[in-house]
Short mmCIF file of C-alpha atoms in Angstrom, two decimals:
data_model
loop_
_atom_site.label_atom_id
_atom_site.label_comp_id
_atom_site.label_asym_id
_atom_site.label_seq_id
_atom_site.Cartn_x
_atom_site.Cartn_y
_atom_site.Cartn_z
CA PRO A 157 29.31 -2.66 28.53
CA LEU A 158 29.35 -0.54 25.65
CA MET A 159 26.28 -0.63 23.27
CA ASN A 160 26.76 -0.87 19.88
CA VAL A 161 22.98 0.18 17.93
CA ALA A 162 22.24 0.33 14.17
CA PHE A 163 20.09 1.48 12.32
CA LEU A 164 18.16 0.69 8.27
CA THR A 165 15.41 1.65 6.66
CA ALA A 166 14.12 0.00 3.52
CA GLY A 167 12.24 -0.39 0.70
CA GLY A 168 10.68 2.39 -0.95
CA ASN A 169 9.55 5.76 1.69
CA ALA A 170 6.84 6.12 3.98
CA PRO A 171 6.06 8.58 6.31
CA CYS A 172 6.76 7.35 9.16
CA LEU A 173 10.85 6.46 9.04
CA SER A 174 12.97 10.04 10.16
CA ALA A 175 10.00 9.66 12.91
CA SER A 176 10.73 6.23 13.56
CA ILE A 177 15.31 6.75 13.61
CA GLY A 178 13.91 10.04 15.65
CA ARG A 179 12.34 8.51 18.15
CA LEU A 180 15.13 5.46 18.67
CA ILE A 181 17.68 7.63 18.59
CA TRP A 182 15.34 9.73 21.71
CA ASN A 183 15.31 6.61 23.77
CA TYR A 184 19.09 5.56 23.73
CA SER A 185 20.27 9.04 24.74
CA GLY A 186 18.18 9.30 27.78
CA LYS A 187 18.62 6.21 28.66
CA ASP A 188 21.52 5.30 31.32
CA ILE A 189 23.52 3.30 29.90
CA ASP A 190 26.41 3.84 27.57
CA VAL A 191 25.39 3.37 24.05
CA GLU A 192 27.22 3.94 20.64
CA MET A 193 24.81 4.65 17.51
CA ILE A 194 25.12 4.09 13.48
CA GLY A 195 23.09 4.29 10.76
CA TYR A 196 23.65 2.06 7.50
CA LEU A 197 23.75 4.25 4.24
CA HIS A 198 20.83 2.98 2.19
CA GLY A 199 19.50 -0.15 3.88
CA TYR A 200 20.96 -2.93 3.28
CA LYS A 201 22.40 -2.07 0.14
CA GLY A 202 25.18 0.26 3.25
CA LEU A 203 25.15 -3.40 5.04
CA LEU A 204 27.04 -4.94 1.92
CA THR A 205 29.64 -2.28 0.86
CA GLY A 206 29.89 -1.12 4.69
CA LYS A 207 29.02 1.79 4.28
CA SER A 208 27.47 3.94 7.48
CA ILE A 209 27.32 7.02 9.05
CA SER A 210 27.94 7.47 13.02
CA ILE A 211 25.55 9.30 15.17
CA SER A 212 26.76 12.27 16.57
CA GLN A 213 25.56 14.44 20.11
CA ASP A 214 23.74 17.42 17.89
CA VAL A 215 21.77 14.73 16.29
CA MET A 216 21.22 13.19 19.67
CA ASP A 217 19.98 16.14 21.19
CA ASN A 218 18.27 17.35 17.97
CA SER A 219 16.32 14.30 17.30
CA GLU A 220 12.84 15.28 17.48
CA VAL A 221 13.78 17.02 14.11
CA LEU A 222 13.80 14.38 12.06
CA TYR A 223 9.64 14.06 13.01
CA GLU A 224 9.12 17.10 11.09
CA PHE A 225 10.81 15.53 8.05
CA GLY A 226 9.59 12.80 5.39
CA GLY A 227 11.92 10.60 3.69
CA SER A 228 14.57 8.53 5.92
CA PRO A 229 17.95 10.43 7.18
CA PHE A 230 19.87 7.84 6.50
CA GLY A 231 18.59 6.36 2.59
CA ASN A 232 16.73 3.61 1.02
CA SER A 233 17.25 1.11 -1.43
CA ARG A 234 15.27 -1.89 -2.62
CA VAL A 235 18.23 -4.94 -1.96
CA LYS A 236 16.66 -8.34 -1.58
CA LEU A 237 19.35 -10.05 0.78
CA THR A 238 18.93 -13.74 -0.86
CA ASN A 239 18.62 -12.87 -4.30
CA ALA A 240 22.54 -13.09 -4.68
CA ASP A 241 21.86 -12.50 -8.57
CA ASP A 242 20.54 -9.03 -8.38
CA CYS A 243 23.20 -8.20 -5.74
CA VAL A 244 25.74 -8.79 -8.09
CA LYS A 245 24.30 -7.54 -10.76
CA ASN A 246 24.19 -4.09 -8.55
CA GLY A 247 27.71 -4.42 -7.73
CA TYR A 248 27.19 -4.63 -3.92
CA ILE A 249 28.70 -8.10 -3.39
CA GLU A 250 31.35 -9.90 -6.01
CA GLU A 251 30.14 -13.27 -7.80
CA GLY A 252 29.87 -15.94 -5.77
CA ALA A 253 29.91 -14.23 -2.83
CA ASP A 254 26.95 -14.66 -0.31
CA PRO A 255 24.77 -11.63 0.44
CA LEU A 256 23.69 -13.00 3.97
CA LYS A 257 27.57 -13.60 4.90
CA ILE A 258 28.46 -10.81 3.69
CA ALA A 259 25.57 -8.13 5.50
CA ALA A 260 26.28 -10.82 9.26
CA ASP A 261 30.42 -10.38 8.86
CA GLN A 262 29.86 -6.11 8.24
CA LEU A 263 27.84 -6.30 11.58
CA ILE A 264 30.35 -8.53 13.31
CA LYS A 265 32.99 -6.02 12.23
CA ASP A 266 30.85 -3.14 13.68
CA ASN A 267 30.56 -4.61 17.05
CA ILE A 268 26.67 -4.44 16.85
CA THR A 269 24.84 -5.66 19.35
CA ILE A 270 21.01 -4.22 18.43
CA LEU A 271 20.07 -3.59 14.99
CA HIS A 272 16.51 -1.83 14.23
CA THR A 273 15.40 -2.37 10.49
CA ILE A 274 12.54 -0.14 9.68
CA GLY A 275 11.02 -2.20 6.69
CA GLY A 276 7.48 -3.68 5.06
CA ASP A 277 8.18 -7.71 5.10
CA ASP A 278 11.06 -8.61 2.83
CA THR A 279 13.10 -6.34 5.23
CA HIS A 280 12.06 -8.20 8.32
CA THR A 281 12.29 -11.90 6.16
CA ALA A 282 15.80 -10.43 5.99
CA ALA A 283 16.21 -9.49 9.62
CA GLY A 284 15.18 -12.81 10.80
CA LYS A 285 17.15 -14.87 8.23
CA LEU A 286 20.37 -12.50 9.64
CA VAL A 287 19.82 -13.30 13.42
CA ARG A 288 19.53 -16.95 12.52
CA TYR A 289 22.26 -17.10 10.52
CA LEU A 290 24.28 -15.15 13.48
CA SER A 291 23.14 -16.97 15.92
CA GLU A 292 24.30 -20.81 14.42
CA ASN A 293 27.89 -19.08 13.78
CA GLY A 294 27.74 -18.08 17.58
CA HIS A 295 26.92 -14.21 17.80
CA ASN A 296 24.39 -12.92 19.40
CA LEU A 297 22.37 -10.19 18.03
CA THR A 298 19.23 -8.53 18.50
CA VAL A 299 17.10 -7.04 15.62
CA VAL A 300 13.90 -5.18 16.59
CA GLY A 301 12.55 -4.12 13.45
CA LEU A 302 9.39 -1.37 13.07
CA PRO A 303 6.19 -1.75 10.35
CA LYS A 304 6.46 0.96 7.51
CA THR A 305 4.02 0.67 4.20
CA VAL A 306 1.83 3.14 3.54
CA ASP A 307 -0.46 -0.26 1.45
CA ASN A 308 -0.85 -1.47 5.23
CA ASP A 309 -0.61 -5.62 3.71
CA VAL A 310 1.43 -7.30 6.27
CA PHE A 311 0.71 -10.07 7.76
CA PRO A 312 -0.70 -10.24 11.10
CA ILE A 313 -0.33 -6.03 11.94
CA GLN A 314 -3.03 -4.40 11.64
CA GLN A 315 -1.92 -0.80 11.29
CA THR A 316 1.17 0.00 9.35
CA LEU A 317 3.59 3.43 10.50
CA GLY A 318 2.80 5.53 6.99
CA ALA A 319 -0.04 4.40 6.20
CA TRP A 320 -2.47 6.43 7.87
CA THR A 321 -0.44 10.00 6.54
CA ALA A 322 -0.48 8.74 3.23
CA ALA A 323 -4.18 8.24 3.23
CA GLU A 324 -4.28 11.96 4.83
CA GLN A 325 -1.82 13.23 1.95
CA GLY A 326 -3.14 11.25 -0.85
CA ALA A 327 -6.86 12.94 0.15
CA ILE A 328 -4.79 16.66 -0.09
CA PHE A 329 -3.49 15.69 -3.24
CA PHE A 330 -6.61 15.30 -4.78
CA GLU A 331 -8.19 18.33 -3.24
CA ASN A 332 -6.06 20.47 -5.82
CA VAL A 333 -6.37 17.88 -8.83
CA ALA A 334 -10.30 17.50 -8.50
CA ASN A 335 -11.00 21.23 -9.14
CA GLU A 336 -8.98 20.55 -12.59
CA ASN A 337 -13.18 19.08 -13.57
CA THR A 338 -13.39 23.32 -13.89
CA THR A 339 -10.80 22.95 -17.28
CA SER A 340 -13.27 21.28 -19.60
CA SER A 341 -16.89 19.70 -19.94
CA ARG A 342 -17.40 15.92 -19.40
CA GLN A 343 -14.10 15.62 -17.42
CA LEU A 344 -12.79 12.73 -16.75
CA ILE A 345 -9.89 12.21 -13.99
CA ILE A 346 -8.23 9.22 -12.20
CA HIS A 347 -6.48 9.34 -9.31
CA GLU A 348 -3.74 6.80 -9.14
CA ILE A 349 -3.18 5.32 -5.65
CA MET A 350 -0.09 3.58 -4.72
CA GLY A 351 -1.09 -0.75 -3.57
CA ARG A 352 0.53 -2.83 -5.90
CA ASN A 353 -2.01 -6.10 -3.70
CA CYS A 354 -3.62 -4.63 -1.58
CA GLY A 355 -7.17 -1.95 -1.74
CA TRP A 356 -6.44 -0.38 1.62
CA LEU A 357 -4.59 2.58 0.74
CA THR A 358 -7.04 3.56 -1.96
CA ALA A 359 -9.58 2.68 0.21
CA ALA A 360 -8.49 4.52 3.09
CA THR A 361 -7.92 8.01 1.09
CA ALA A 362 -11.24 7.87 -0.62
CA LEU A 363 -12.45 7.97 2.84
CA GLU A 364 -10.58 10.55 4.16
CA TYR A 365 -11.18 12.90 0.93
CA ARG A 366 -14.98 11.98 1.42
CA ARG A 367 -14.85 13.18 5.35
CA ARG A 368 -12.59 16.35 4.19
CA LEU A 369 -15.08 17.09 1.47
CA ASP A 370 -18.13 16.98 3.80
CA ASN A 371 -16.41 19.89 5.74
CA ARG A 372 -16.68 22.28 2.58
CA LYS A 373 -18.91 24.41 1.65
CA PHE A 374 -20.03 24.76 -1.85
CA LEU A 375 -22.08 27.34 -3.70
CA PRO A 376 -25.04 24.71 -6.21
CA SER A 377 -26.57 27.80 -8.06
CA ILE A 378 -23.28 27.59 -9.98
CA LEU A 379 -20.76 24.99 -11.06
CA ILE A 380 -19.40 24.79 -7.62
CA THR A 381 -21.63 21.43 -6.45
CA LYS A 382 -20.59 19.23 -4.25
CA GLU A 383 -21.48 16.21 -6.84
CA CYS A 384 -18.29 17.33 -9.12
CA TRP A 385 -15.65 17.09 -6.28
CA ASP A 386 -17.23 13.59 -5.57
CA VAL A 387 -15.78 9.88 -5.98
CA ASP A 388 -18.08 8.43 -8.59
CA ALA A 389 -15.56 4.88 -8.18
CA VAL A 390 -13.72 2.84 -5.67
CA TYR A 391 -11.72 -0.15 -7.65
CA ILE A 392 -9.56 -1.89 -5.77
CA PRO A 393 -7.31 -5.32 -6.85
CA GLU A 394 -9.64 -7.20 -4.66
CA MET A 395 -13.07 -6.61 -6.65
CA GLU A 396 -13.43 -7.65 -9.33
CA ILE A 397 -13.89 -4.72 -12.13
CA ASP A 398 -17.01 -4.94 -14.88
CA ILE A 399 -15.57 -2.73 -17.12
CA SER A 400 -19.03 -2.37 -19.69
CA ARG A 401 -21.21 -2.39 -16.67
CA GLU A 402 -19.37 0.21 -14.95
CA ALA A 403 -18.91 2.19 -18.08
CA GLU A 404 -22.73 2.35 -18.15
CA ARG A 405 -22.85 3.63 -14.44
CA LEU A 406 -20.52 6.17 -14.67
CA LYS A 407 -22.17 7.24 -18.39
CA LYS A 408 -25.19 7.62 -15.86
CA ARG A 409 -23.68 10.10 -13.70
CA MET A 410 -21.45 12.20 -16.17
CA ASN A 411 -24.39 13.02 -17.70
CA GLU A 412 -25.83 13.81 -14.59
CA LYS A 413 -22.79 16.01 -13.45
CA ASP A 414 -20.52 16.88 -16.31
CA SER A 415 -17.48 15.23 -14.72
CA VAL A 416 -16.71 11.56 -13.11
CA ASN A 417 -14.13 11.14 -10.77
CA ILE A 418 -12.16 7.56 -10.03
CA PHE A 419 -10.06 6.49 -7.09
CA LEU A 420 -7.61 3.72 -8.44
CA SER A 421 -5.20 1.33 -7.19
CA GLU A 422 -2.21 0.64 -9.24
CA GLY A 423 -2.49 -2.83 -9.04
CA ALA A 424 -6.23 -3.29 -9.41
CA GLY A 425 -7.37 -5.08 -12.83
CA ILE A 426 -3.98 -5.74 -13.42
CA ASP A 427 -4.16 -9.11 -14.28
CA SER A 428 -6.63 -8.75 -17.28
CA ILE A 429 -3.34 -5.34 -17.67
CA VAL A 430 -0.94 -7.80 -18.12
CA LEU A 431 -3.12 -10.49 -19.96
CA GLU A 432 -3.99 -7.49 -22.60
CA MET A 433 -0.69 -6.00 -23.55
CA GLU A 434 1.08 -10.02 -23.37
CA SER A 435 -1.58 -10.65 -25.93
CA ARG A 436 -0.33 -7.91 -27.99
CA GLY A 437 3.32 -9.52 -27.20
CA ALA A 438 4.41 -6.83 -24.94
CA LYS A 439 7.67 -8.08 -22.70
CA MET A 440 6.63 -7.31 -18.87
CA LYS A 441 9.84 -5.82 -17.07
CA ARG A 442 10.51 -6.49 -13.41
CA ASP A 443 12.09 -5.85 -10.21
CA ALA A 444 14.92 -8.04 -7.88
CA PHE A 445 11.32 -8.57 -6.32
CA GLY A 446 10.05 -10.24 -9.22
CA ASN A 447 7.25 -7.99 -9.20
CA ILE A 448 5.96 -6.50 -12.63
CA ARG A 449 7.19 -3.24 -12.34
CA LEU A 450 4.01 -0.81 -12.13
CA ASP A 451 5.15 2.51 -13.92
CA GLU A 452 6.06 0.11 -17.22
CA ILE A 453 1.93 -0.67 -17.53
CA ASN A 454 0.19 2.38 -16.76
CA PRO A 455 -2.71 1.52 -15.00
CA GLY A 456 -4.77 4.96 -14.94
CA GLN A 457 -3.85 5.32 -18.60
CA TRP A 458 -4.90 1.90 -19.20
CA PHE A 459 -8.36 2.22 -17.53
CA ALA A 460 -8.48 5.33 -19.12
CA LYS A 461 -8.41 3.87 -22.74
CA GLN A 462 -11.27 1.97 -21.68
CA PHE A 463 -13.49 3.96 -20.13
CA GLU A 464 -12.42 7.21 -22.15
CA LYS A 465 -14.83 6.73 -25.26
CA LYS A 466 -17.28 4.33 -23.18
CA ILE A 467 -18.66 7.46 -21.05
CA GLU A 468 -17.60 9.89 -23.93
CA SER A 469 -15.85 12.45 -21.66
CA ASP A 470 -14.44 15.18 -23.86
CA LYS A 471 -11.37 15.03 -21.13
CA VAL A 472 -8.64 12.66 -19.29
CA LEU A 473 -6.42 13.94 -16.51
CA VAL A 474 -4.85 10.84 -14.70
CA GLN A 475 -2.76 12.07 -11.69
CA LYS A 476 -0.78 9.72 -9.51
CA SER A 477 -0.40 10.89 -5.78
CA GLY A 478 1.82 8.09 -4.53
CA TYR A 479 5.22 9.92 -4.56
CA PHE A 480 3.30 13.06 -3.29
CA ALA A 481 1.65 10.64 -0.02
CA ARG A 482 4.62 8.55 0.82
CA SER A 483 7.60 11.41 1.50
CA ALA A 484 5.05 13.23 3.84
CA LYS A 485 5.68 13.35 7.20
CA PRO A 486 3.97 11.64 9.61
CA ASN A 487 0.43 13.40 10.89
CA LYS A 488 -0.21 13.41 14.20
CA LYS A 489 -2.21 10.00 14.62
CA ASP A 490 0.83 8.00 12.81
CA LEU A 491 3.42 10.07 15.45
CA GLY A 492 1.35 8.86 18.16
CA LEU A 493 1.53 4.93 17.22
CA ILE A 494 5.40 5.32 15.68
CA PHE A 495 5.87 6.39 19.65
CA GLN A 496 4.35 4.13 20.93
CA SER A 497 6.26 1.45 18.39
CA ALA A 498 9.67 3.46 18.97
CA ASP A 499 9.59 3.41 22.82
CA LEU A 500 8.79 -0.61 23.29
CA ALA A 501 11.08 -1.81 20.30
CA VAL A 502 14.20 -0.11 22.82
CA GLU A 503 12.62 -1.95 25.25
CA CYS A 504 12.58 -5.14 23.27
CA ALA A 505 16.03 -4.36 22.05
CA ILE A 506 17.36 -3.52 25.48
CA ASP A 507 16.09 -6.64 26.94
CA GLY A 508 17.43 -8.99 24.12
CA LYS A 509 14.57 -10.11 22.44
CA SER A 510 14.26 -10.18 18.57
CA GLY A 511 10.92 -9.40 16.31
CA VAL A 512 9.06 -6.65 14.92
CA VAL A 513 6.58 -4.26 17.21
CA GLY A 514 3.49 -3.90 15.78
CA LEU A 515 0.04 -4.54 16.73
CA ASP A 516 -1.05 -7.84 16.75
CA GLU A 517 -4.02 -9.30 14.87
CA ASP A 518 -3.53 -12.25 16.49
CA GLN A 519 -3.69 -11.02 19.84
CA ASN A 520 -6.57 -8.75 19.88
CA ASN A 521 -4.36 -5.66 18.42
CA GLN A 522 -2.43 -5.19 21.20
CA LEU A 523 0.98 -3.45 20.57
CA THR A 524 3.46 -6.28 21.03
CA CYS A 525 6.97 -7.78 19.64
CA ILE A 526 6.13 -10.18 16.88
CA GLU A 527 7.92 -13.28 15.98
CA PHE A 528 9.97 -13.26 12.54
CA ASP A 529 8.62 -16.04 11.07
CA ARG A 530 4.41 -14.49 11.27
CA ILE A 531 5.71 -12.05 9.67
CA ARG A 532 4.37 -12.14 5.85
CA GLY A 533 3.88 -9.51 3.17
CA GLY A 534 0.42 -9.16 0.73
CA LYS A 535 -2.11 -9.29 3.10
CA PRO A 536 -5.21 -7.92 1.53
CA PHE A 537 -7.86 -5.34 2.31
CA ASN A 538 -11.21 -6.72 3.15
CA PRO A 539 -13.33 -4.90 0.87
CA HIS A 540 -16.63 -6.89 2.99
CA ILE A 541 -15.59 -4.29 6.13
CA GLU A 542 -18.62 -1.82 6.61
CA TRP A 543 -16.89 1.43 6.25
CA PHE A 544 -15.88 0.53 2.62
CA GLN A 545 -19.50 -1.60 1.92
CA SER A 546 -21.52 1.93 2.94
CA MET A 547 -18.93 4.47 1.03
CA LEU A 548 -19.50 2.19 -1.43
CA LYS A 549 -23.34 2.31 -1.61
CA GLU A 550 -23.15 6.38 -0.45
CA ILE A 551 -21.56 6.41 -4.10
CA GLY A 552 -24.01 4.26 -6.20
CA GLN A 553 -20.94 1.30 -6.82
CA GLU A 554 -22.80 -1.96 -5.69
#
């Protein structure tokens, strides 16, 4: 019998979308089954508006090209299927329509038997609802998701796809930016890293950056000292930041080495920032998921303002590595996990088993197909983890 397989990537970019699609296509092309494949354009938006692209033979023959690209071969969008008002506002559905029903009807119309979703927790919560909705209406759809987010913040998944690469790319980004410490005396550089509620990426980027720093040669008899290039502070949402205490500590660092480098998670200290801004009468803009839009707040600039005078810096630079890091192609380590995950996803799909393929923390981090109702977002980073604590000790931030 003919199998109709559809793919959909949703949410922001992560260094795994194209490669995951490539590996899924490679798997289906190599099987001795009659299969037709399509990709919905721009995630759930394409599913609601009925826009898709069919996967031709040349794509099947050259699917490994996708391992070399970041981004998604079908495009992404941030659409919350359960937020009907937002779907109407964006013109994806008519007033009064149910987005879940429209998405389900499109899958039925396209005769889809297997859907692969690649996204974060919101993507998969919606996918789970689609499976339920269709089975309640007498249609059998198998949905097998792959977990992508550079934040690495999905329960119960130990390591989401693309996060390792994002940390490495953030480190590479800062290797160049760090050289800016030579453009001025008493230079404060803030490296703002993605992570609204979870500090994993910021912590992992700092770790990777310092690991790479250990492999470089310096010339301490002139201004090229390791200390100037090192990290002086790592701020994440899971930790309280005592601004005045930190200012005192960082001022000492500034006096000693003439520069300060801060790795800041964009969600760190967000409550104090919002509180301070709202007390001045500022109105906060929110996205379709009800999250405060961080680009409106500019956490890096806010922290720069807090520290600039207190540590007597002559020059301040705030740089964000987010788009640079999240749109990279996957590194070797990620590619290994992507291949294993996609291979298992296809096996599960052919067996008619729905869920999200990931390293299951409830099963000793085994790669399994995790039931949709166990998938949740907002998993915090554990700041008490040994490698993070020893890094904080090394940089003098207790």
